[in-house]
Short mmCIF file of C-alpha atoms and ligand atoms in Angstrom, two decimals:
data_model
loop_
_atom_site.label_atom_id
_atom_site.label_comp_id
_atom_site.label_asym_id
_atom_site.label_seq_id
_atom_site.Cartn_x
_atom_site.Cartn_y
_atom_site.Cartn_z
CA MET O 1 -35.77 -73.76 -4.79
CA HIS O 2 -33.07 -73.20 -2.17
CA ILE O 3 -29.49 -74.02 -2.92
CA THR O 4 -26.70 -74.13 -0.33
CA SER O 5 -23.84 -72.49 -2.16
CA ARG O 6 -20.66 -74.50 -2.62
CA LEU O 7 -18.88 -71.16 -2.99
CA PRO O 8 -20.63 -68.78 -0.62
CA ASN O 9 -17.79 -66.23 -0.62
CA VAL O 10 -17.51 -65.90 -4.37
CA GLY O 11 -19.12 -63.32 -6.64
CA THR O 12 -18.52 -62.56 -10.30
CA THR O 13 -14.84 -62.59 -11.36
CA ILE O 14 -12.99 -59.33 -11.74
CA PHE O 15 -12.30 -60.22 -15.40
CA THR O 16 -16.01 -60.43 -16.13
CA ILE O 17 -16.70 -57.22 -14.23
CA MET O 18 -13.95 -55.16 -15.86
CA SER O 19 -14.54 -56.50 -19.39
CA GLY O 20 -18.29 -55.81 -18.95
CA LEU O 21 -17.53 -52.26 -17.80
CA ALA O 22 -15.09 -51.80 -20.68
CA ASN O 23 -17.80 -52.79 -23.17
CA GLN O 24 -20.40 -50.63 -21.50
CA HIS O 25 -18.16 -47.54 -21.66
CA SER O 26 -16.47 -48.39 -24.98
CA ALA O 27 -13.18 -48.35 -23.11
CA ILE O 28 -9.86 -49.71 -24.38
CA ASN O 29 -9.53 -53.01 -22.58
CA LEU O 30 -6.10 -53.48 -20.97
CA GLY O 31 -7.78 -55.55 -18.26
CA GLN O 32 -8.50 -59.17 -19.14
CA GLY O 33 -5.45 -60.91 -20.61
CA PHE O 34 -5.94 -61.70 -24.29
CA PRO O 35 -4.27 -60.54 -27.52
CA ASP O 36 -6.33 -58.17 -29.69
CA TYR O 37 -4.62 -59.40 -32.86
CA GLN O 38 -5.20 -62.46 -35.01
CA MET O 39 -3.63 -65.83 -34.21
CA SER O 40 -1.55 -67.76 -36.76
CA GLU O 41 -3.25 -68.07 -40.14
CA ALA O 42 -1.42 -71.36 -40.70
CA LEU O 43 -2.89 -72.87 -37.54
CA ILE O 44 -6.39 -71.66 -38.44
CA ASN O 45 -5.98 -73.30 -41.86
CA LYS O 46 -4.78 -76.52 -40.30
CA VAL O 47 -7.83 -76.80 -38.04
CA ASN O 48 -10.09 -76.16 -41.02
CA GLU O 49 -8.24 -78.75 -43.04
CA VAL O 50 -8.48 -81.51 -40.42
CA MET O 51 -12.19 -80.79 -39.86
CA ARG O 52 -12.78 -81.24 -43.59
CA LYS O 53 -10.79 -84.45 -43.51
CA GLY O 54 -13.22 -85.80 -40.93
CA TRP O 55 -11.47 -85.30 -37.57
CA ASN O 56 -14.73 -84.44 -35.83
CA GLN O 57 -15.44 -87.33 -33.47
CA TYR O 58 -14.12 -88.16 -29.99
CA VAL O 59 -10.43 -88.72 -29.44
CA PRO O 60 -9.35 -90.84 -26.44
CA MET O 61 -10.04 -89.50 -22.96
CA GLN O 62 -6.31 -88.87 -22.33
CA GLY O 63 -6.02 -86.81 -25.52
CA TYR O 64 -5.04 -87.40 -29.14
CA MET O 65 -1.92 -89.58 -28.93
CA PRO O 66 0.16 -87.79 -31.61
CA LEU O 67 -0.40 -84.51 -29.73
CA ARG O 68 0.75 -86.11 -26.47
CA GLU O 69 3.80 -87.41 -28.34
CA SER O 70 4.58 -83.94 -29.69
CA ILE O 71 4.26 -82.53 -26.16
CA ALA O 72 6.64 -85.17 -24.80
CA GLU O 73 9.18 -84.31 -27.52
CA LYS O 74 8.78 -80.62 -26.81
CA VAL O 75 9.38 -80.88 -23.05
CA ASP O 76 12.39 -83.11 -23.67
CA PHE O 77 13.80 -80.46 -26.02
CA LEU O 78 13.01 -77.53 -23.71
CA TYR O 79 13.55 -78.94 -20.24
CA GLY O 80 15.36 -82.26 -20.70
CA ALA O 81 12.27 -84.00 -19.28
CA ASN O 82 11.69 -87.63 -20.04
CA VAL O 83 7.90 -88.03 -19.88
CA SER O 84 5.73 -90.81 -21.23
CA PRO O 85 3.05 -89.54 -23.63
CA ASN O 86 1.04 -92.59 -22.74
CA THR O 87 0.96 -92.30 -18.97
CA GLN O 88 2.10 -88.79 -18.01
CA VAL O 89 0.39 -86.33 -20.35
CA THR O 90 -3.35 -85.52 -20.42
CA ILE O 91 -4.98 -82.97 -22.71
CA THR O 92 -7.44 -80.70 -20.89
CA PRO O 93 -9.93 -77.99 -21.82
CA GLY O 94 -7.51 -75.24 -20.76
CA GLY O 95 -5.04 -74.54 -18.00
CA THR O 96 -7.69 -73.49 -15.46
CA TYR O 97 -9.38 -76.87 -15.78
CA ALA O 98 -6.05 -78.68 -15.38
CA ILE O 99 -5.42 -76.81 -12.11
CA TYR O 100 -8.94 -77.50 -10.85
CA THR O 101 -8.64 -81.19 -11.72
CA ALA O 102 -5.23 -81.48 -10.05
CA LEU O 103 -6.54 -79.93 -6.84
CA THR O 104 -9.70 -82.04 -6.90
CA THR O 105 -7.55 -85.14 -7.41
CA ILE O 106 -5.47 -84.60 -4.27
CA LEU O 107 -7.55 -82.62 -1.78
CA GLN O 108 -9.59 -83.96 1.13
CA PRO O 109 -11.71 -81.77 3.41
CA GLY O 110 -9.54 -79.97 5.98
CA ASP O 111 -6.32 -80.17 3.95
CA GLU O 112 -4.26 -77.02 3.73
CA VAL O 113 -2.88 -75.58 0.50
CA ILE O 114 -0.22 -72.89 0.41
CA VAL O 115 -1.13 -70.09 -1.99
CA PHE O 116 1.01 -67.06 -2.74
CA GLU O 117 -0.85 -63.77 -3.01
CA PRO O 118 -1.57 -61.97 -5.24
CA ALA O 119 -2.88 -65.20 -6.79
CA TYR O 120 -4.68 -66.00 -10.03
CA ASP O 121 -8.32 -65.85 -9.05
CA SER O 122 -9.31 -69.48 -9.60
CA TYR O 123 -6.93 -71.05 -7.07
CA ILE O 124 -8.72 -70.23 -3.84
CA PRO O 125 -12.25 -71.17 -4.99
CA ASN O 126 -10.77 -74.41 -6.41
CA ILE O 127 -9.38 -75.21 -2.96
CA GLU O 128 -12.50 -74.20 -1.07
CA ILE O 129 -14.92 -76.14 -3.26
CA ASN O 130 -12.97 -79.24 -2.24
CA GLY O 131 -13.47 -78.42 1.47
CA ALA O 132 -9.79 -77.59 1.85
CA VAL O 133 -8.25 -74.46 3.35
CA PRO O 134 -6.03 -71.94 1.57
CA VAL O 135 -3.03 -70.84 3.65
CA LEU O 136 -2.06 -67.45 2.29
CA ILE O 137 1.46 -66.09 1.98
CA SER O 138 2.03 -62.61 0.57
CA LEU O 139 4.68 -62.14 -2.08
CA LYS O 140 6.98 -59.37 -0.90
CA PHE O 141 5.86 -56.04 -2.35
CA PRO O 142 7.02 -54.42 -4.62
CA ASP O 143 9.15 -57.09 -6.33
CA TYR O 144 6.70 -59.90 -5.50
CA LYS O 145 9.32 -62.46 -4.42
CA ILE O 146 8.66 -65.50 -2.24
CA ASP O 147 9.97 -65.33 1.34
CA TRP O 148 10.90 -68.98 1.85
CA GLU O 149 11.29 -68.56 5.63
CA ASP O 150 7.63 -67.55 5.66
CA VAL O 151 6.81 -70.71 3.71
CA ARG O 152 8.68 -72.90 6.23
CA LYS O 153 6.71 -71.28 9.07
CA LYS O 154 3.35 -71.93 7.37
CA ILE O 155 3.96 -75.63 6.63
CA SER O 156 1.92 -77.81 8.99
CA PRO O 157 1.06 -81.51 9.22
CA LYS O 158 -2.09 -80.62 7.25
CA THR O 159 -0.22 -79.06 4.30
CA LYS O 160 -1.28 -81.07 1.27
CA ALA O 161 -0.01 -78.89 -1.57
CA ILE O 162 1.76 -75.74 -2.65
CA ILE O 163 0.62 -73.83 -5.75
CA ILE O 164 3.31 -72.03 -7.71
CA ASN O 165 2.90 -69.86 -10.80
CA SER O 166 5.81 -68.66 -12.92
CA PRO O 167 5.79 -66.43 -14.92
CA HIS O 168 3.32 -64.94 -12.52
CA ASN O 169 -0.09 -63.48 -13.10
CA PRO O 170 -0.75 -60.65 -12.14
CA THR O 171 2.77 -59.38 -11.38
CA GLY O 172 5.10 -60.71 -14.11
CA SER O 173 7.58 -61.95 -11.48
CA VAL O 174 9.43 -65.19 -12.27
CA LEU O 175 10.93 -67.94 -10.13
CA SER O 176 14.71 -68.34 -10.16
CA GLU O 177 16.85 -71.45 -9.87
CA LYS O 178 17.41 -70.48 -6.24
CA ASP O 179 13.64 -70.45 -5.67
CA MET O 180 13.46 -73.97 -7.10
CA ASP O 181 16.23 -75.10 -4.72
CA GLU O 182 14.28 -73.62 -1.83
CA LEU O 183 11.11 -75.38 -3.01
CA ARG O 184 12.98 -78.68 -3.23
CA SER O 185 14.35 -78.27 0.25
CA VAL O 186 10.91 -77.33 1.67
CA VAL O 187 9.12 -80.40 0.25
CA ARG O 188 11.94 -82.97 0.64
CA ASN O 189 10.85 -85.86 2.89
CA THR O 190 7.25 -84.60 3.03
CA ASN O 191 4.05 -85.71 1.31
CA ILE O 192 3.38 -82.25 -0.08
CA PHE O 193 2.17 -82.05 -3.68
CA ILE O 194 2.96 -79.19 -6.03
CA VAL O 195 0.54 -77.71 -8.53
CA SER O 196 2.61 -75.65 -10.94
CA ASP O 197 0.81 -73.18 -13.19
CA GLU O 198 3.14 -72.67 -16.14
CA VAL O 199 0.70 -71.29 -18.69
CA TYR O 200 3.10 -68.40 -19.43
CA GLU O 201 6.15 -70.66 -19.99
CA HIS O 202 6.95 -69.00 -23.34
CA LEU O 203 6.22 -65.48 -22.16
CA ILE O 204 9.44 -64.89 -20.26
CA TYR O 205 11.78 -62.01 -21.04
CA ASP O 206 15.28 -60.65 -20.53
CA ASN O 207 16.87 -64.01 -21.42
CA ILE O 208 15.70 -65.54 -18.15
CA PRO O 209 15.26 -69.32 -18.47
CA HIS O 210 11.85 -70.63 -17.43
CA GLN O 211 12.23 -72.71 -14.28
CA SER O 212 9.78 -75.44 -15.17
CA ILE O 213 9.11 -78.19 -12.64
CA LEU O 214 9.88 -80.46 -15.61
CA ARG O 215 13.60 -79.65 -15.20
CA TYR O 216 13.54 -81.35 -11.77
CA PRO O 217 12.64 -85.08 -11.82
CA ASP O 218 12.50 -85.15 -8.01
CA LEU O 219 9.84 -82.41 -8.08
CA LEU O 220 7.88 -83.88 -10.99
CA GLU O 221 7.24 -87.01 -8.88
CA ARG O 222 5.00 -84.91 -6.63
CA SER O 223 3.71 -82.36 -9.14
CA PHE O 224 0.91 -81.56 -11.54
CA VAL O 225 2.30 -79.17 -14.14
CA CYS O 226 -0.35 -77.19 -16.03
CA PHE O 227 -0.06 -75.55 -19.45
CA SER O 228 -2.31 -73.69 -21.91
CA PHE O 229 -2.19 -73.60 -25.71
CA GLY O 230 -4.25 -70.42 -25.54
CA LYS O 231 -1.24 -68.42 -24.33
CA THR O 232 1.28 -70.08 -26.61
CA TYR O 233 -0.66 -69.64 -29.84
CA ASN O 234 -2.57 -66.39 -29.22
CA CYS O 235 -5.90 -68.20 -29.02
CA THR O 236 -7.12 -67.83 -25.44
CA GLY O 237 -10.65 -68.66 -26.59
CA TRP O 238 -9.64 -72.14 -27.68
CA LYS O 239 -9.50 -73.23 -24.03
CA LEU O 240 -7.15 -76.12 -24.64
CA GLY O 241 -4.21 -77.13 -22.46
CA TYR O 242 -2.57 -80.08 -20.77
CA CYS O 243 -1.28 -81.47 -17.54
CA ILE O 244 1.96 -83.39 -17.02
CA SER O 245 2.51 -85.46 -13.91
CA SER O 246 4.08 -88.70 -12.74
CA SER O 247 2.44 -91.88 -14.06
CA GLU O 248 1.13 -92.69 -10.57
CA LEU O 249 -0.45 -89.29 -10.00
CA MET O 250 -1.82 -89.17 -13.54
CA VAL O 251 -3.90 -92.33 -12.94
CA GLU O 252 -5.86 -90.46 -10.28
CA PHE O 253 -6.00 -87.21 -12.29
CA ARG O 254 -7.59 -89.10 -15.18
CA LYS O 255 -10.20 -90.64 -12.89
CA VAL O 256 -11.47 -87.13 -12.15
CA HIS O 257 -11.03 -85.86 -15.70
CA GLN O 258 -12.87 -88.75 -17.38
CA PHE O 259 -16.16 -87.97 -15.64
CA ASN O 260 -15.91 -84.23 -15.98
CA CYS O 261 -14.98 -83.57 -19.57
CA PHE O 262 -13.92 -86.98 -20.89
CA SER O 263 -12.16 -85.73 -24.03
CA CYS O 264 -11.36 -82.34 -25.57
CA HIS O 265 -12.02 -80.66 -28.90
CA THR O 266 -10.72 -82.99 -31.60
CA PRO O 267 -9.83 -80.74 -34.58
CA SER O 268 -7.61 -78.43 -32.52
CA GLN O 269 -5.75 -81.40 -31.04
CA VAL O 270 -5.14 -82.96 -34.45
CA ALA O 271 -3.95 -79.63 -35.87
CA LEU O 272 -1.69 -78.91 -32.90
CA ALA O 273 -0.07 -82.35 -33.00
CA ASP O 274 1.65 -81.25 -36.17
CA PHE O 275 1.95 -77.55 -35.44
CA LEU O 276 3.86 -78.12 -32.18
CA LYS O 277 6.77 -79.55 -34.16
CA ASN O 278 7.47 -76.06 -35.50
CA LYS O 279 9.78 -74.89 -32.71
CA ASN O 280 10.08 -71.38 -34.06
CA GLU O 281 6.36 -70.76 -33.45
CA TYR O 282 6.79 -71.00 -29.68
CA LEU O 283 10.43 -69.95 -29.42
CA SER O 284 9.75 -66.63 -31.16
CA LEU O 285 6.92 -65.67 -28.82
CA ALA O 286 9.07 -64.26 -25.99
CA GLY O 287 10.88 -61.90 -28.36
CA ILE O 288 7.63 -60.60 -29.85
CA MET O 289 6.02 -60.06 -26.48
CA GLN O 290 9.14 -58.56 -24.92
CA LYS O 291 9.03 -55.89 -27.64
CA LYS O 292 5.43 -55.13 -26.67
CA ARG O 293 6.39 -54.91 -23.00
CA ASP O 294 9.25 -52.53 -23.81
CA TYR O 295 7.04 -50.46 -26.09
CA PHE O 296 4.43 -50.11 -23.35
CA PHE O 297 7.11 -49.21 -20.79
CA ARG O 298 8.46 -46.46 -23.05
CA LEU O 299 4.98 -45.05 -23.73
CA MET O 300 4.02 -45.10 -20.06
CA LYS O 301 6.84 -42.65 -19.25
CA GLN O 302 4.43 -39.96 -20.52
CA THR O 303 2.05 -40.77 -17.65
CA LYS O 304 2.10 -40.42 -13.89
CA PHE O 305 1.91 -44.18 -13.41
CA ASP O 306 5.06 -45.90 -12.06
CA LEU O 307 5.49 -49.32 -13.60
CA LEU O 308 6.91 -52.18 -11.54
CA PRO O 309 9.28 -54.65 -13.25
CA SER O 310 7.72 -57.44 -15.32
CA HIS O 311 9.89 -60.32 -16.52
CA GLY O 312 7.11 -62.49 -17.88
CA SER O 313 3.39 -63.02 -18.63
CA TYR O 314 1.07 -60.62 -20.48
CA PHE O 315 1.04 -58.16 -17.61
CA VAL O 316 2.69 -55.30 -15.83
CA CYS O 317 1.66 -53.72 -12.57
CA ALA O 318 1.60 -49.96 -12.11
CA ARG O 319 1.49 -47.79 -9.01
CA TYR O 320 -0.69 -44.71 -9.23
CA SER O 321 0.22 -43.02 -5.95
CA ARG O 322 1.32 -39.87 -7.82
CA ILE O 323 -2.24 -39.56 -9.14
CA SER O 324 -4.61 -40.65 -6.39
CA ASN O 325 -4.93 -42.36 -3.04
CA GLU O 326 -8.28 -44.00 -3.88
CA GLY O 327 -8.61 -47.75 -3.37
CA ASP O 328 -7.55 -49.67 -6.49
CA LYS O 329 -11.05 -50.98 -7.31
CA ASP O 330 -12.58 -47.49 -7.14
CA PHE O 331 -9.72 -46.05 -9.16
CA ALA O 332 -9.91 -48.79 -11.83
CA ILE O 333 -13.66 -48.32 -12.19
CA ARG O 334 -13.34 -44.52 -12.31
CA ILE O 335 -10.69 -44.48 -15.04
CA THR O 336 -12.73 -46.95 -17.08
CA LYS O 337 -15.77 -44.68 -16.90
CA GLU O 338 -14.06 -41.29 -17.10
CA TYR O 339 -11.04 -41.96 -19.32
CA GLY O 340 -12.08 -45.10 -21.21
CA ILE O 341 -9.27 -47.37 -20.01
CA ALA O 342 -10.01 -50.72 -18.38
CA SER O 343 -7.40 -52.40 -16.17
CA ILE O 344 -7.52 -54.91 -13.30
CA PRO O 345 -7.17 -53.76 -9.67
CA VAL O 346 -4.53 -56.01 -8.10
CA SER O 347 -6.37 -56.22 -4.75
CA ALA O 348 -8.79 -58.57 -6.55
CA PHE O 349 -6.00 -61.18 -6.42
CA TYR O 350 -5.77 -61.00 -2.61
CA LYS O 351 -8.27 -62.80 -0.40
CA SER O 352 -7.33 -60.35 2.35
CA GLY O 353 -8.09 -57.47 -0.03
CA THR O 354 -4.53 -56.07 0.40
CA ASP O 355 -4.46 -52.88 -1.61
CA ASN O 356 -1.05 -51.47 -2.55
CA ASN O 357 -2.66 -48.98 -4.97
CA VAL O 358 -1.56 -50.96 -7.99
CA LEU O 359 -3.35 -51.71 -11.28
CA ARG O 360 -2.53 -54.52 -13.68
CA PHE O 361 -2.27 -53.62 -17.36
CA CYS O 362 -2.20 -56.17 -20.18
CA PHE O 363 0.30 -55.30 -22.93
CA CYS O 364 -0.33 -58.11 -25.46
CA LYS O 365 -2.13 -55.67 -27.75
CA LYS O 366 -1.51 -54.08 -31.15
CA ASN O 367 0.83 -51.09 -30.97
CA GLU O 368 -2.00 -48.83 -32.05
CA THR O 369 -4.11 -50.07 -29.13
CA LEU O 370 -1.25 -49.35 -26.73
CA ASP O 371 -0.73 -45.92 -28.32
CA ALA O 372 -4.39 -45.02 -27.96
CA ALA O 373 -4.52 -46.37 -24.41
CA VAL O 374 -1.50 -44.42 -23.22
CA GLU O 375 -2.78 -41.25 -24.84
CA ARG O 376 -5.77 -41.58 -22.50
CA LEU O 377 -3.67 -42.57 -19.47
CA ALA O 378 -1.39 -39.58 -19.97
CA ILE O 379 -4.16 -37.09 -19.26
CA ILE O 380 -4.96 -38.61 -15.85
CA LEU O 381 -3.25 -36.22 -13.44
N1 PMP D 401 -3.36 -69.61 -15.03
C1 PMP D 401 -3.09 -68.33 -15.18
C2 PMP D 401 -2.11 -67.70 -14.24
C3 PMP D 401 -3.69 -67.59 -16.19
O1 PMP D 401 -3.44 -66.29 -16.33
C4 PMP D 401 -4.59 -68.24 -17.05
C5 PMP D 401 -5.23 -67.45 -18.15
N2 PMP D 401 -6.56 -67.38 -18.11
C6 PMP D 401 -4.85 -69.60 -16.85
C7 PMP D 401 -4.23 -70.24 -15.82
C8 PMP D 401 -5.82 -70.36 -17.65
O2 PMP D 401 -5.61 -70.64 -18.92
P1 PMP D 401 -6.79 -71.25 -19.81
O3 PMP D 401 -7.44 -70.11 -20.48
O4 PMP D 401 -6.09 -72.19 -20.72
O5 PMP D 401 -7.71 -71.97 -18.89
N1 LIG D 402 -6.02 -65.15 -17.57
C1 LIG D 402 -6.68 -63.98 -17.99
C2 LIG D 402 -6.30 -62.83 -17.09
O1 LIG D 402 -5.68 -62.99 -16.07
C3 LIG D 402 -8.18 -64.06 -18.05
C4 LIG D 402 -8.83 -65.23 -17.45
C5 LIG D 402 -10.30 -65.10 -17.27
O2 LIG D 402 -10.95 -64.28 -17.89
N2 LIG D 402 -10.81 -65.93 -16.43
O3 LIG D 402 -6.63 -61.74 -17.43
#
């Protein structure tokens, strides 16, 4: 049978490749972003409890209503956002799915979408599978900031959407209030949509406030804002998240969602509806993860890697120019095989393949994992 590929330019994701290599070589995996410690015991117990009580059949397509209500309360508390749980919140099987659904909802063949590179690896295939065209803008190396003049130059009559992601994967850069002002001025009086990937909303450090789209009612009107419970509750394998949008946009989003997934895993939604009310669970996360970031930064001083700043996410980028001038993919593969440390080469997040000789390390690991990893990194000379 012959199949004409919908994604002819796509191979296997870098996460799959590097995690596979890590397993094959019994390497310590600081590549793919996931905690190597247990999630909340209380939340595990809650899911078990609701399953036993019988919460095992479909919930409504939009999501379990008490969970949507808890989300609406939460975003009011955090961002002063007034959103209707009925018409503006939809539960999705993860953040990646929410982004895909948002793009599929708005894109027509030939539309252009502005993407900042390095970019999380699903964005460009999500655009291309819809027949649309990614318009790439590089974040300024090495602090990975947006050059808004560049954005103004790349806007065309075909621009349908801009994708933003803060805190940013893979670089840990975050958008400031000034960036949000620039974004507002760029889209004002246009029909440009925004897809905002905010899965790391609670993983933001150094007392920087998260600039959610939800703080800006004028932006929310044109936005799909995507979140993930996996990041907030240390359960990336749960693949549960949500999208918030305007009521008008959400009608169309749900048309796509209802024939793709229909409804998401019931017991986790019922458990989370209650669990979300415990503010300390999500408010304490930044402090915990900031300690891990700082611990990793201190340890890495023993190595010849030069870490770039990271103000959010699970990740930090590191230059290795004092060690080698190999391309980042070759270097990442070599140190996995020879030293037993898996990372992610940042060029994998550039369609152009831009290679600044930088690796991404994930620091949401037990201290002993970080200790053991840095012991290995320290002997790479
Ligand atoms: N966006 C970014 C930037 C991410 O790093 C991730 C993590 N995989 C996601 C979206 C997706 O989250 P989920 O696992 O809930 O699909
Ligand atoms: N978000 C995670 C990362 O960036 C992994 C996602 C995936 O495996 N697709 O590492």
